[in-house]
Short mmCIF file of C-alpha atoms in Angstrom, two decimals:
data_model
loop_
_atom_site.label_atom_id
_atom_site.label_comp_id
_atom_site.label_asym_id
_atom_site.label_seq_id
_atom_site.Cartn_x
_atom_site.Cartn_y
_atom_site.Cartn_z
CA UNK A 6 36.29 77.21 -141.08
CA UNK A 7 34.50 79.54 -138.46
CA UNK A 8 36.60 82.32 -136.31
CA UNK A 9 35.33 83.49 -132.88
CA UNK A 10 37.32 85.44 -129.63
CA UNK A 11 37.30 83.20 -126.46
CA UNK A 12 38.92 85.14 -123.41
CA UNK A 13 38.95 82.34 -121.35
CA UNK A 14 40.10 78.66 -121.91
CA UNK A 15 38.13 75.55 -122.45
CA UNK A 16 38.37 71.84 -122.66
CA UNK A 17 36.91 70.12 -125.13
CA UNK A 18 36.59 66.40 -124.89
CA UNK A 19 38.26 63.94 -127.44
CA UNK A 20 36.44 62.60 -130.24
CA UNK A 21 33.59 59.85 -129.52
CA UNK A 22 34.63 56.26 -131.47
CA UNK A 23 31.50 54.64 -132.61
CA UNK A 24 30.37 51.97 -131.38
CA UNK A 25 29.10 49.44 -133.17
CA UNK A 26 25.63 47.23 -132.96
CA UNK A 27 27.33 44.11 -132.21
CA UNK A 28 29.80 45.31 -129.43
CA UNK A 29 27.53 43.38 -127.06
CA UNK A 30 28.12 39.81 -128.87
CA UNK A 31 32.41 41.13 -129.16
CA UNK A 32 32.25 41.49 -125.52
CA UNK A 33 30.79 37.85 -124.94
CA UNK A 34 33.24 36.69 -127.49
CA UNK A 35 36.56 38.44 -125.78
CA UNK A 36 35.23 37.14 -123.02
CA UNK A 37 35.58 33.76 -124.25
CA UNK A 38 38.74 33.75 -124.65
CA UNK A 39 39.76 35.55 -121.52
CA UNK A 40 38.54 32.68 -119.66
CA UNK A 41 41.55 31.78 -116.99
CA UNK A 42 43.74 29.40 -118.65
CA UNK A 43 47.33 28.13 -118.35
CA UNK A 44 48.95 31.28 -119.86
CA UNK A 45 47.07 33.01 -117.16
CA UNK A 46 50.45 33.91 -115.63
CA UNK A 47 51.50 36.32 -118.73
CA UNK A 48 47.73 37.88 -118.80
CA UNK A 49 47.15 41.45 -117.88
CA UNK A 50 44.33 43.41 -117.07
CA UNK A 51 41.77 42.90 -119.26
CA UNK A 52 40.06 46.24 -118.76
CA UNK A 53 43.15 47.80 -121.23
CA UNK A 54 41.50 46.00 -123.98
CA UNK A 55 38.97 47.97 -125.76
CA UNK A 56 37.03 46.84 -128.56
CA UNK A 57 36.26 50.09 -130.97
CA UNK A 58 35.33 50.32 -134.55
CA UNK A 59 34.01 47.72 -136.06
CA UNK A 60 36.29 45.08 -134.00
CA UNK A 61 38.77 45.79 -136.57
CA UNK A 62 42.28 44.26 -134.93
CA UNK A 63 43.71 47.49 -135.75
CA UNK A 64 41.84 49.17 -133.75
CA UNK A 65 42.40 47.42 -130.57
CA UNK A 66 43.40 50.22 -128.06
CA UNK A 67 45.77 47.61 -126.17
CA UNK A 68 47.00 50.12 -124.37
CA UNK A 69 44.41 53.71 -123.96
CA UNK A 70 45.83 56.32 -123.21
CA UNK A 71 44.69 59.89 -122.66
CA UNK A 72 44.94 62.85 -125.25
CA UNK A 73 48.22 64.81 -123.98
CA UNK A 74 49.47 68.42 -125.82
CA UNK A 75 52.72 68.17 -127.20
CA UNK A 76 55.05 70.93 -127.40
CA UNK A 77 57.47 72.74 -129.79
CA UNK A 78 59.24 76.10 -129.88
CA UNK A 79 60.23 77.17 -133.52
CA UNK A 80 63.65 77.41 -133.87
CA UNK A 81 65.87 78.81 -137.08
CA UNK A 82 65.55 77.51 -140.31
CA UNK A 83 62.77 75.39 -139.13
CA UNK A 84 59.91 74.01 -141.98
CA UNK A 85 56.61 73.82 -140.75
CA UNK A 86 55.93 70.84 -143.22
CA UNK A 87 59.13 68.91 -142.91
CA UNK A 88 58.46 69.64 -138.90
CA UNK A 89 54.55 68.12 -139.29
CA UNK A 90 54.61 65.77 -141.72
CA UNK A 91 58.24 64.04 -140.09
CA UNK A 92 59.26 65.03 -136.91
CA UNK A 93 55.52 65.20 -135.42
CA UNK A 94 54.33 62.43 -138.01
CA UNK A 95 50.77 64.34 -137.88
CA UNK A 96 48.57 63.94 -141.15
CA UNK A 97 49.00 65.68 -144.28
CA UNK A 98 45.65 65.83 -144.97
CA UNK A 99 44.98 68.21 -141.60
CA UNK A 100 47.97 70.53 -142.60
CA UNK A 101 46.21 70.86 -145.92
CA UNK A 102 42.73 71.89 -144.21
CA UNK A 103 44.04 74.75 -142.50
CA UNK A 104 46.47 75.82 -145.64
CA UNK A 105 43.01 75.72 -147.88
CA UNK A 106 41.47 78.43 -145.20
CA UNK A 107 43.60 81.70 -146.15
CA UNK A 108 43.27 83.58 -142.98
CA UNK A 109 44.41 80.17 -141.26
CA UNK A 110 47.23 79.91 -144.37
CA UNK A 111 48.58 83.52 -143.46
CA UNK A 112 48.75 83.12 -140.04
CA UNK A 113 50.90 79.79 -140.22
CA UNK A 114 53.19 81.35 -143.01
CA UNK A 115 54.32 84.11 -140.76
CA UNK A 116 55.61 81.91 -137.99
CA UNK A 117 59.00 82.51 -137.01
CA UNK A 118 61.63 81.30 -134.49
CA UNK A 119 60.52 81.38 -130.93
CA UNK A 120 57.27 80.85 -131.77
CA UNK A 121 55.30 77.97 -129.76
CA UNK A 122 53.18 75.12 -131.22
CA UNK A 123 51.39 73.22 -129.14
CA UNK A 124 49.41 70.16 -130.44
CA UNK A 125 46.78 67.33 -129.33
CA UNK A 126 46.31 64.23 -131.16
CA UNK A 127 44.37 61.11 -130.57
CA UNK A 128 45.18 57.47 -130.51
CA UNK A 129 44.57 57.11 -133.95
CA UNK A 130 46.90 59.81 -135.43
CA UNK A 131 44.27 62.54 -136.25
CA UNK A 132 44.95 65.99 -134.89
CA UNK A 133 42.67 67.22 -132.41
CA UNK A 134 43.77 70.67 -131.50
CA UNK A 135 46.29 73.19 -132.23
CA UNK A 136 47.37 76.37 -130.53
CA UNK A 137 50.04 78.68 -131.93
CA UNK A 138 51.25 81.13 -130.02
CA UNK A 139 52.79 84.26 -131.89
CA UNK A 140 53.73 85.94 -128.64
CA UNK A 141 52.70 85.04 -124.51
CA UNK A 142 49.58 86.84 -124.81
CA UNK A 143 48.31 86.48 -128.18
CA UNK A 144 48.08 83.78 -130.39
CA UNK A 145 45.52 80.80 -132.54
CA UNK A 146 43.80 77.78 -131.63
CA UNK A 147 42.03 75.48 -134.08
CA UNK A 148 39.99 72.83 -132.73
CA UNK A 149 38.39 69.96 -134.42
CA UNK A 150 34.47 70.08 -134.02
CA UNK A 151 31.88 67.67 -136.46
CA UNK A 152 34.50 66.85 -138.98
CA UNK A 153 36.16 71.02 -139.07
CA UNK A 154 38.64 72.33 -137.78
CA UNK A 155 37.16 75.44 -136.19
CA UNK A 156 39.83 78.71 -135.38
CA UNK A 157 39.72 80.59 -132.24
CA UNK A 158 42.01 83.72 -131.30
CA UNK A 159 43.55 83.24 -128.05
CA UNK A 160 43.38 86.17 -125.93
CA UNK A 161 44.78 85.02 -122.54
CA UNK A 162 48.27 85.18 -121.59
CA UNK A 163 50.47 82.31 -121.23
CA UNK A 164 52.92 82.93 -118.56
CA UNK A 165 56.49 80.33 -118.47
CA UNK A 166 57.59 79.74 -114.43
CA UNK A 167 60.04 77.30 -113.30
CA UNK A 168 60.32 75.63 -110.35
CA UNK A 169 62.92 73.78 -107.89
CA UNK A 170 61.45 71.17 -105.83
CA UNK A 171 63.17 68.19 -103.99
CA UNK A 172 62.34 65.49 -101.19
CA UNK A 173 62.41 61.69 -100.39
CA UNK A 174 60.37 58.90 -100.89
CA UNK A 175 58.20 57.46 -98.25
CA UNK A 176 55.77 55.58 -99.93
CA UNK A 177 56.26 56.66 -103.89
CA UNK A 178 56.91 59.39 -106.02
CA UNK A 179 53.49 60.28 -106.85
CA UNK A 180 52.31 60.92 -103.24
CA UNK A 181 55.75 63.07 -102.33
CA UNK A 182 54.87 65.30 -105.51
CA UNK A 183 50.90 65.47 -104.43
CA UNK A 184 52.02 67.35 -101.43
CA UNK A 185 54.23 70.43 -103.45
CA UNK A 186 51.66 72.89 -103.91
CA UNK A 187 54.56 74.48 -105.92
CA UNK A 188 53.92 72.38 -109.38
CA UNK A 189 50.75 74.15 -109.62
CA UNK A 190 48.58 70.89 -109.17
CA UNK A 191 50.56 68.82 -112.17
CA UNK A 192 51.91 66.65 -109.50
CA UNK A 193 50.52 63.49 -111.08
CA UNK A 194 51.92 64.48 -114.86
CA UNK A 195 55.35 65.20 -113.19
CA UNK A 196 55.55 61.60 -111.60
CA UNK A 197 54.34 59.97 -114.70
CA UNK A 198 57.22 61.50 -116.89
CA UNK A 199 59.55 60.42 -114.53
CA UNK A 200 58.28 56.92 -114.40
CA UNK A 201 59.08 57.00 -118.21
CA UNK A 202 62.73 57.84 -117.88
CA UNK A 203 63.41 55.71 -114.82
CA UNK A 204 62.31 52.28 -113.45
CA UNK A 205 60.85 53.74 -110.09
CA UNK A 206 57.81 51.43 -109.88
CA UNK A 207 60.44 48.23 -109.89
CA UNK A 208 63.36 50.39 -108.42
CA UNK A 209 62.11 53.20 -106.11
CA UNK A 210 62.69 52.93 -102.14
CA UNK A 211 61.76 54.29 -99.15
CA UNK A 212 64.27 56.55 -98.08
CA UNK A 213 65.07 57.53 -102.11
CA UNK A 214 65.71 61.21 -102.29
CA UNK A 215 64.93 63.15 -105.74
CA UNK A 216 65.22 67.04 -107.13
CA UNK A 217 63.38 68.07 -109.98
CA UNK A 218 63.83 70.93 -112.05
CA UNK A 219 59.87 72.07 -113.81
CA UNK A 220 58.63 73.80 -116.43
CA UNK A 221 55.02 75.40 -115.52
CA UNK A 222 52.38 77.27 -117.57
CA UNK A 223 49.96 79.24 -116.57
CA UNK A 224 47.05 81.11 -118.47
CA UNK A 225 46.10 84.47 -116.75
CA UNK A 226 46.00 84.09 -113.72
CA UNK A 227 44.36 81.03 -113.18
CA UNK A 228 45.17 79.02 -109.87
CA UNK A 229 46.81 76.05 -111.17
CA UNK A 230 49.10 75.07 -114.28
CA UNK A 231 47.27 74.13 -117.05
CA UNK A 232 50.62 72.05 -118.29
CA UNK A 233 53.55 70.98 -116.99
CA UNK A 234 57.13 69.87 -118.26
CA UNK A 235 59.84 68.07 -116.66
CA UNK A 236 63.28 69.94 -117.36
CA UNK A 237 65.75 68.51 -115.50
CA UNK A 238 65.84 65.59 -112.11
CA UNK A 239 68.60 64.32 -109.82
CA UNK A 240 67.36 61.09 -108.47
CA UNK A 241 69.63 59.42 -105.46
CA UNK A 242 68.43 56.07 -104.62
CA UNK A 243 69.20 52.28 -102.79
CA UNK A 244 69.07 51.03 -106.45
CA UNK A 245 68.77 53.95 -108.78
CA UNK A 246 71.18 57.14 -109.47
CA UNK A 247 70.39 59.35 -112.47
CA UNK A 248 70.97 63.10 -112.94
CA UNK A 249 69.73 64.43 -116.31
CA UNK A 250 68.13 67.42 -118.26
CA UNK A 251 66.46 67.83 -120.97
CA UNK A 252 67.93 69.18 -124.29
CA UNK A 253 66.60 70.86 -127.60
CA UNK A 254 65.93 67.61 -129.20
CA UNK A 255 63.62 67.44 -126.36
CA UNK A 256 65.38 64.19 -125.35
CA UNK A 257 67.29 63.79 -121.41
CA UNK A 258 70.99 63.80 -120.95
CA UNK A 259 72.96 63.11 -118.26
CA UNK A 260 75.84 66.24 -117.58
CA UNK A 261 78.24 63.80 -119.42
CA UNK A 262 76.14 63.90 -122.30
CA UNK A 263 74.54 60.36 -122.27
CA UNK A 264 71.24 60.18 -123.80
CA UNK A 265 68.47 57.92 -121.32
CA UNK A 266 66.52 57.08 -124.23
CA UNK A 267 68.46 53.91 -126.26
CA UNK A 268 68.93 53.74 -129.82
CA UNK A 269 66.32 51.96 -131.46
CA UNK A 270 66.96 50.09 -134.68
CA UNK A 271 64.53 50.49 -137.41
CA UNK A 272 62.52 47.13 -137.42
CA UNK A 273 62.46 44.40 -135.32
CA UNK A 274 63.94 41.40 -137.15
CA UNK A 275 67.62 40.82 -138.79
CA UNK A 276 66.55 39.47 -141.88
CA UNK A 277 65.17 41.80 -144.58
CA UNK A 278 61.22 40.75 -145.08
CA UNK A 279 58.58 42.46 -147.14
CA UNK A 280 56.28 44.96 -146.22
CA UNK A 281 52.90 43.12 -147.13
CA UNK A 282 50.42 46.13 -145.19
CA UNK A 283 52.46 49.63 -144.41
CA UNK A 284 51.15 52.25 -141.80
CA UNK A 285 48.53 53.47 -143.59
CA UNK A 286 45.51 56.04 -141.67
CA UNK A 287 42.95 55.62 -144.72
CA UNK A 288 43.39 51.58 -145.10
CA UNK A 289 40.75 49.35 -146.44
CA UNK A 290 40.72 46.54 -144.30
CA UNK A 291 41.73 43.19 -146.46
CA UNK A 292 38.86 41.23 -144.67
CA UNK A 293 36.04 43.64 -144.15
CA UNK A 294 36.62 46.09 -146.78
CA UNK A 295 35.76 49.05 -144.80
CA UNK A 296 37.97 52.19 -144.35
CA UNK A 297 39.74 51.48 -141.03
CA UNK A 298 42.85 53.05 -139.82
CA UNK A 299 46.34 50.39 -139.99
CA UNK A 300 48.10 51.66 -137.11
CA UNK A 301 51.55 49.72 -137.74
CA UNK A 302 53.67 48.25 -140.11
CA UNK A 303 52.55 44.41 -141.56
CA UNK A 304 55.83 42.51 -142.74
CA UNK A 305 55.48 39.07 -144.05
CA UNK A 306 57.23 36.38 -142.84
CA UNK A 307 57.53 32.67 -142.07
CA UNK A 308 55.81 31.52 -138.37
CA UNK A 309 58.63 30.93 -136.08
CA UNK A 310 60.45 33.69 -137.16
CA UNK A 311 62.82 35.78 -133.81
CA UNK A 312 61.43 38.86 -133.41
CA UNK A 313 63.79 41.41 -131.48
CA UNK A 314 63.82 43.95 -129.13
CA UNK A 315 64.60 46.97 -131.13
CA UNK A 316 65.75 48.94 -128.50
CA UNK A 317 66.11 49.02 -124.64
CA UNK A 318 62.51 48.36 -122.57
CA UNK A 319 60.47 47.23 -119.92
CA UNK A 320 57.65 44.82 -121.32
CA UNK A 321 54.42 45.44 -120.57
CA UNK A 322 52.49 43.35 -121.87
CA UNK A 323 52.29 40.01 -122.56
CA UNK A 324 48.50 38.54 -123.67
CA UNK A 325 45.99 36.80 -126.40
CA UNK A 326 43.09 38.66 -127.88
CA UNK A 327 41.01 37.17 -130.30
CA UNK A 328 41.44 39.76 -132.86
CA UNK A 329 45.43 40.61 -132.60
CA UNK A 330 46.11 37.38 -131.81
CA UNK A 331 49.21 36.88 -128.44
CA UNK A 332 50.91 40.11 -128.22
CA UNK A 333 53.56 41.57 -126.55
CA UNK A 334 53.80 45.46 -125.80
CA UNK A 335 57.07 47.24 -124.85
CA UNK A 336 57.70 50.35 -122.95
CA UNK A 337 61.28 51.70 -124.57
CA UNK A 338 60.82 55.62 -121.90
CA UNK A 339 59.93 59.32 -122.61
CA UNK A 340 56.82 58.50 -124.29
CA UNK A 341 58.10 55.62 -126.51
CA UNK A 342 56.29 52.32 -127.10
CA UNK A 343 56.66 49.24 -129.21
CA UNK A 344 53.71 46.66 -130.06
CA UNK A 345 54.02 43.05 -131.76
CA UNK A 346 50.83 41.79 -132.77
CA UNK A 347 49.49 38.01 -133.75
CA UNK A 348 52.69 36.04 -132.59
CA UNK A 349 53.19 32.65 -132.08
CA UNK A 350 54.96 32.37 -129.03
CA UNK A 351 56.00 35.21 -126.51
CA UNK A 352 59.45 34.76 -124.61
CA UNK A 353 59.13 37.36 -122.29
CA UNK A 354 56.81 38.03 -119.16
CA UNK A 355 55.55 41.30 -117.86
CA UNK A 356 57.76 43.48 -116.17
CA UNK A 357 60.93 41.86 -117.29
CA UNK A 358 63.76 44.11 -118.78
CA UNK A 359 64.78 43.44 -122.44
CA UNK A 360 68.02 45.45 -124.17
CA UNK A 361 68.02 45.18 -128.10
CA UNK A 362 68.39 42.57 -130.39
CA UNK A 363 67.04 40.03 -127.20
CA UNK A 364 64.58 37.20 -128.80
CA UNK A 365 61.26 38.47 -127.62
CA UNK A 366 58.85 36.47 -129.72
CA UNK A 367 57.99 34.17 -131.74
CA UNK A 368 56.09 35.64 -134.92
CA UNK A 369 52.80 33.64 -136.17
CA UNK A 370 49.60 33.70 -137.29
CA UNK A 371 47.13 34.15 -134.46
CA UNK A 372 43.92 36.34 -134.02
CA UNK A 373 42.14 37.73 -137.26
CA UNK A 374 44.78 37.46 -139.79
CA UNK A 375 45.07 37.07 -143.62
CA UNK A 376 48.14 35.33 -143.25
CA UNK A 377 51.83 34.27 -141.66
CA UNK A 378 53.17 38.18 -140.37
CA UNK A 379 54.62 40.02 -137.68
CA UNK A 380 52.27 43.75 -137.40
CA UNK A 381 54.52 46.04 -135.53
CA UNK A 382 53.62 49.38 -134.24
CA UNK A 383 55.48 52.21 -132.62
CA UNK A 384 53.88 54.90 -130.16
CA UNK A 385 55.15 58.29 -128.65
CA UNK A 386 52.79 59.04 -126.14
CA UNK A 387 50.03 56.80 -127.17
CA UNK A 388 50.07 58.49 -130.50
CA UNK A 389 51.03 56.10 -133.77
CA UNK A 390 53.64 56.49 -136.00
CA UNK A 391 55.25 55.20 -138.69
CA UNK A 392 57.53 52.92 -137.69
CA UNK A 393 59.36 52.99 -141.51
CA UNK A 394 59.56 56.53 -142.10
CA UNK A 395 59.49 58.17 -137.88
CA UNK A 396 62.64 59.92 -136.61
CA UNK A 397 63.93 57.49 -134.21
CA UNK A 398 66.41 58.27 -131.50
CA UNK A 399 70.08 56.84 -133.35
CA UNK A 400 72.35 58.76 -130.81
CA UNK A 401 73.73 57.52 -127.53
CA UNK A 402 75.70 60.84 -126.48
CA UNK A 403 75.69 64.63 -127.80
CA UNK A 404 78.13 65.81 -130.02
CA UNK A 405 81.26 68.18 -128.63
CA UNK A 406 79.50 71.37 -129.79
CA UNK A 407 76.25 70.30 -128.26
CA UNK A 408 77.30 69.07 -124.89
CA UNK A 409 78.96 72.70 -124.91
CA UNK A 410 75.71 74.39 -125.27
CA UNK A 411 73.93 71.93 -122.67
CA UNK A 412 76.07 72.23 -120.29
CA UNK A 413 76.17 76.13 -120.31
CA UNK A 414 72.26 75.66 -119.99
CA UNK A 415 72.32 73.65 -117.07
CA UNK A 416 75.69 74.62 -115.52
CA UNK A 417 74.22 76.26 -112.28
CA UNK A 418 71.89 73.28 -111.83
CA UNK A 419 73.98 70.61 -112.34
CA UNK A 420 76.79 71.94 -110.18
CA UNK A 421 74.88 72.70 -107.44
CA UNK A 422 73.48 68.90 -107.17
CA UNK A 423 77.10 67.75 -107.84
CA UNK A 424 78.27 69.53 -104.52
CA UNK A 425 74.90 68.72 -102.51
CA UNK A 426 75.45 65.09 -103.23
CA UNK A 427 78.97 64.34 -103.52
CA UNK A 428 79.24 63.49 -99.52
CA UNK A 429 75.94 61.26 -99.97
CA UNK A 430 76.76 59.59 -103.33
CA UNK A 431 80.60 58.41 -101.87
CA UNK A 432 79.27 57.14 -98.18
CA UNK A 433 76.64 54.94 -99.31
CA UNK A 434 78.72 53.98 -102.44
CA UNK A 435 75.91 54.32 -105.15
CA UNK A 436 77.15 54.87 -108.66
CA UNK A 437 75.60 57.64 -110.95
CA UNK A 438 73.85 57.72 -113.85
CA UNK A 439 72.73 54.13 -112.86
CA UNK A 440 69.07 53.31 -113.93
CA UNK A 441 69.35 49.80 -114.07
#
């Protein structure tokens, strides 16, 4: 490891993928068999189909999605390694790199409560950048350059502001945000959260009137917020009325204590079927032999057998690709994904709503495959994990002492809305907490 002072923040870009010599004869091939046909109907835009590494199925980026840093403030009785190895589901073998450097060991063995972590991975798993922050002005940044993991002190400040904003829709969410020059120029980051807790690109109307509730950062004193966080919303709509906040678990509640984001059920099937490939970073690929990444979990099982909806979701995607075969992905909210890869038979469309345990495939043996099996992956925020072993969200409400504690946090906020509303919310007869 190397140590240098930087007084001013930079971005570094993700890693490069290699590309490989025959990407030109994949492309011709892919698009082969994207020629229009009579599934046409269920196809979606090519262009989120990337062929990377080798052409290796299991690295099809079906669904790219840019690098985003992930938060966490230390809290008691916290354990860095039970915190990185389950609850972030980051590789062991990074933890172990800094641990091996003993400046880098000593300065993660004195973290403490209130502490923040902030972290950057890419679509493969593999951690790109951390910063700890010991207090607002001080604090360590390791970035990954040629294979290291290179540590930087941070001396700029980091400086916490919330803000109140509220309007109406006139043509979406997106554009009212772009004109707050309150959120610090995260206008676009703000609206794409909230598109992941409620349906507004099927739901929102003109005439829709919303209040959110943001978490800013700043370093120094630069002009605009280098990252943003949604803490709480009130959304009054034709077809959509939510009010929610977010809690410790980093999860959104309504003031009743309802979580948005369903329970999700650990694998997609109701028969038990054996794990012939498990999620697996360092896998040598069955058919090529080569060290490639298995982003998802492989079970084996007869063709035709009902794959389900694990939780609650929007589908996404519904498509063929020569390599993973028809697919279906599955947007579940707050950052949570679902992918089914080389199925038989999809039985849902694009855009259609699913709750769990609905039929949503068929599974098969399509694409590059050694054999009859369903691969399924889960994502938080484009970022695989383990679909066997992740902490999934079980709970559909907060427990008495928690609800207590949330809503003495969000007291002011909430009653405020409640008052500003009530008239609204009983003349034009809209019920609350109504996202669907």
């Amino acid at each position: 490891m190397t140590e240098s002072t930087a007084t001013t923040r930079t971005s570094r870009p993700p890693l490069l993928r290699a590309m490989v010599p025959a990407l030109a004869a994949a492309i011709a091939l892919a698009s082969w068999w994207w020629a229009p046909s009579g599934d046409a109907a269920l196809m979606t835009d090519r262009a989120l189909l990337g062929l990377i590494e080798d052409s290796d199925l299991y690295t099809v980026d079906v669904d790219p999605a840019p690098t985003v840093w992930e938060h966490y403030t230390i809290a008691q009785g916290d354990s860095l390694a039970n915190l990185w190895t389950n609850q972030w589901q980051l590789p062991e073998a990074a933890l172990y790199t800094l641990l091996n450097d003993p400046k880098s060991a000593d300065i993660l063995r004195q973290v403490s409560p209130g502490q923040h972590l902030e972290w950057r991975a890419d679509g493969e798993g593999s951690l790109q950048a951390l910063r700890l922050w010991t207090d607002p002005s001080k604090g360590w940044e390791w970035n990954l350059q040629n294979g290291q993991l290179h540590r930087t002190a941070l001396t700029y400040e980091r400086n916490l502001h919330q803000v109140a904003v509220r309007g109406e829709i006139r043509t979406s969410l997106s554009a009212a945000l772009a004109e707050m020059p309150s959120l610090g120029g995260r206008a676009q980051a703000i609206a794409a959260e909230m598109g992941e807790l409620l349906p507004l690109a099927s739901k929102a109307r003109k005439g829709d009137r919303f209040s959110l509730l943001v978490d800013l950062e700043y370093i120094d004193d630069a002009e605009g917020a280098y990252a943003a966080r949604l803490a709480g919303f009130d959304y009054e709509g034709e077809q959509i009325s939510v009010r929610a906040a977010r809690f410790d678990d980093d999860r959104f509640y309504t003031p009743e204590g309802k979580s948005l984001l369903p329970g999700f059920r650990r694998t997609p099937f109701n028969s038990e079927y054996r794990v012939s490939s498990p999620f697996n970073l360092h896998r040598h690929h069955p058919i090529t032999g080569r060290v490639t990444p298995h982003l998802g979990t492989d079970f084996a099982m007869p063709v035709g057998t009902r794959v389900l909806a694990p939780a609650k979701g929007v589908v996404r995607t519904v498509s063929y690709h020569p390599l993973a075969g028809r697919f279906v992905v599955i947007d579940h909210g707050q950052g949570y994904q679902t992918r089914y890869l080389h199925l038989q038979k999809a039985e849902v469309r694009p855009g259609q709503e699913v709750k769990q345990g609905d039929v949503i495939a068929l599974s098969g043996n399509t694409g590059r495959s050694t054999g009859s099996h369903l691969h399924y992956e889960l994502r938080l925020n484009g970022r695989p994990l383990n679909p066997m072993t992740a902490s999934l969200p079980s709970r559909e409400r907060l427990q008495p002492d928690e609800l207590r504690r949330f809503q003495n946090q969000y007291a002011a906020y909430f009653d405020l809305h409640e008052q500003e509303s009530a008239t609204a919310v009983a003349g034009n007869g809209n019920r609350r907490d109504n996202a669907g």
